[in-house]
Structures are given as C-alpha cells and as structure tokens.
Amino acid sequence: MAEDAIRKELDTLKEDIAKLRTDIGDLTSAIKSVASEKVSSTKADAQRRVQGAWEDIESKLDEVLNQGRSAAADVEDKITAHPAGSVLTAFGIGFIIAKLMDMRGKH
C-alpha cells in the first residue's frame, strides 16, 4: 500500500514536470515573440528618425544653396551696374592682400 502511494506521488510528480516543461516552452516562445516585435518596432522607429533627419539635412542644404545662388546673383548685378567700380575694388583688395603677404614674408 505504501508502494502504491509512492508510485502515485511519483506519477503526479512526473506529470507536473511534463506540464512545467510545456509551460516553460510556451513562455520561451512568448518571450521570443515579444522581443521580435520590440526589435521590429525599434528598427522601424530608428528608420523613421534617420529618414526625418536626412530630409532635414536636404532641406537645409537646398536653403543654403539657394542663398548662395541669390548672393552670387546680387554680386553679379552689382558688378554689371558698376563695372569700373568693381574693377577698382578688385584691384584694391588684391593690392592689399599682396602687401599683407609681402609683409608676412619679411618677418
């Protein structure tokens, strides 16, 4: 009789261990699924941020290029309006730079 009780306890314990293995397997699968979803979500978020940053950079670059073109057009308009003054100004700036470089070379 004691043997039957022990055998019954052992069978119950075996069933509990089998159930525990199944539960651990299910839990592992659930954790993998949640982790995979989180990685996918984080990756998509990072891609959106990178895309947004890239669009901002392109926008700023276009803005700077447009400002440069505008400034070049303004300079061209001023040179066209005052060609003699522009030549004299360029000559004067070149002369000053040459003198500064000459003075620098003597020291």
XYZ file of C-alpha atoms in Angstrom:
107
model
C 0.000 0.000 0.000
C 2.813 2.403 0.804
C 4.350 1.443 -2.509
C 1.155 2.411 -4.337
C 1.094 5.817 -2.615
C 4.736 6.430 -3.517
C 4.137 5.326 -7.100
C 1.098 7.607 -7.298
C 3.146 10.544 -5.938
C 5.890 9.774 -8.451
C 3.395 9.702 -11.343
C 1.915 13.008 -10.179
C 5.395 14.485 -9.939
C 6.221 13.269 -13.463
C 3.030 14.847 -14.785
C 3.834 18.117 -13.025
C 7.349 18.126 -14.510
C 5.956 17.447 -18.003
C 3.448 20.269 -17.550
C 6.238 22.556 -16.309
C 8.316 21.760 -19.414
C 5.373 22.653 -21.634
C 4.773 25.886 -19.727
C 8.458 26.831 -19.976
C 8.383 26.148 -23.731
C 5.264 28.310 -24.140
C 6.837 31.071 -22.054
C 10.026 30.950 -24.120
C 8.010 31.244 -27.333
C 6.040 34.171 -25.942
C 9.231 35.970 -24.866
C 10.777 35.442 -28.308
C 7.653 36.798 -29.970
C 7.536 39.913 -27.762
C 11.259 40.539 -28.237
C 10.935 40.159 -32.004
C 8.046 42.643 -32.087
C 10.020 45.098 -29.946
C 13.083 44.828 -32.207
C 10.937 45.378 -35.291
C 9.248 48.370 -33.702
C 12.554 49.886 -32.592
C 14.089 49.315 -36.023
C 11.142 50.975 -37.758
C 11.325 53.916 -35.342
C 15.054 54.325 -35.975
C 14.487 54.226 -39.737
C 11.805 56.930 -39.435
C 14.155 59.114 -37.398
C 17.020 58.661 -39.849
C 14.711 59.459 -42.764
C 13.457 62.586 -40.991
C 16.995 63.721 -40.218
C 18.041 63.126 -43.818
C 15.085 65.159 -45.082
C 16.044 67.992 -42.700
C 19.628 67.922 -43.981
C 18.461 68.015 -47.591
C 16.133 70.905 -46.815
C 18.907 72.895 -45.104
C 21.297 72.155 -47.975
C 18.754 73.381 -50.524
C 18.217 76.513 -48.449
C 21.971 77.221 -48.264
C 22.398 76.599 -51.997
C 19.538 78.962 -52.780
C 21.065 81.632 -50.537
C 24.422 81.175 -52.283
C 22.818 81.494 -55.718
C 20.967 84.585 -54.574
C 24.152 86.150 -53.207
C 26.031 85.343 -56.430
C 23.230 86.886 -58.477
C 23.339 90.022 -56.272
C 27.103 90.332 -56.759
C 26.699 89.851 -60.490
C 24.008 92.557 -60.589
C 26.250 94.977 -58.672
C 29.214 94.268 -60.945
C 27.026 94.774 -64.004
C 25.657 98.043 -62.602
C 29.107 99.411 -61.665
C 31.802 97.729 -63.792
C 34.508 100.371 -63.274
C 33.990 100.478 -59.517
C 34.060 96.686 -59.375
C 37.387 96.516 -61.220
C 38.900 99.186 -58.973
C 37.594 97.423 -55.855
C 39.004 94.083 -57.003
C 42.350 95.718 -57.805
C 42.418 97.423 -54.385
C 41.623 94.210 -52.500
C 44.261 92.330 -54.499
C 46.828 95.050 -53.793
C 46.092 94.953 -50.037
C 46.340 91.147 -49.931
C 49.644 91.261 -51.841
C 51.066 93.828 -49.409
C 49.960 91.786 -46.395
C 51.557 88.662 -47.822
C 54.729 90.592 -48.659
C 54.918 91.933 -45.099
C 54.350 88.464 -43.705
C 57.186 87.059 -45.777
C 59.636 89.639 -44.425
C 59.082 88.690 -40.781
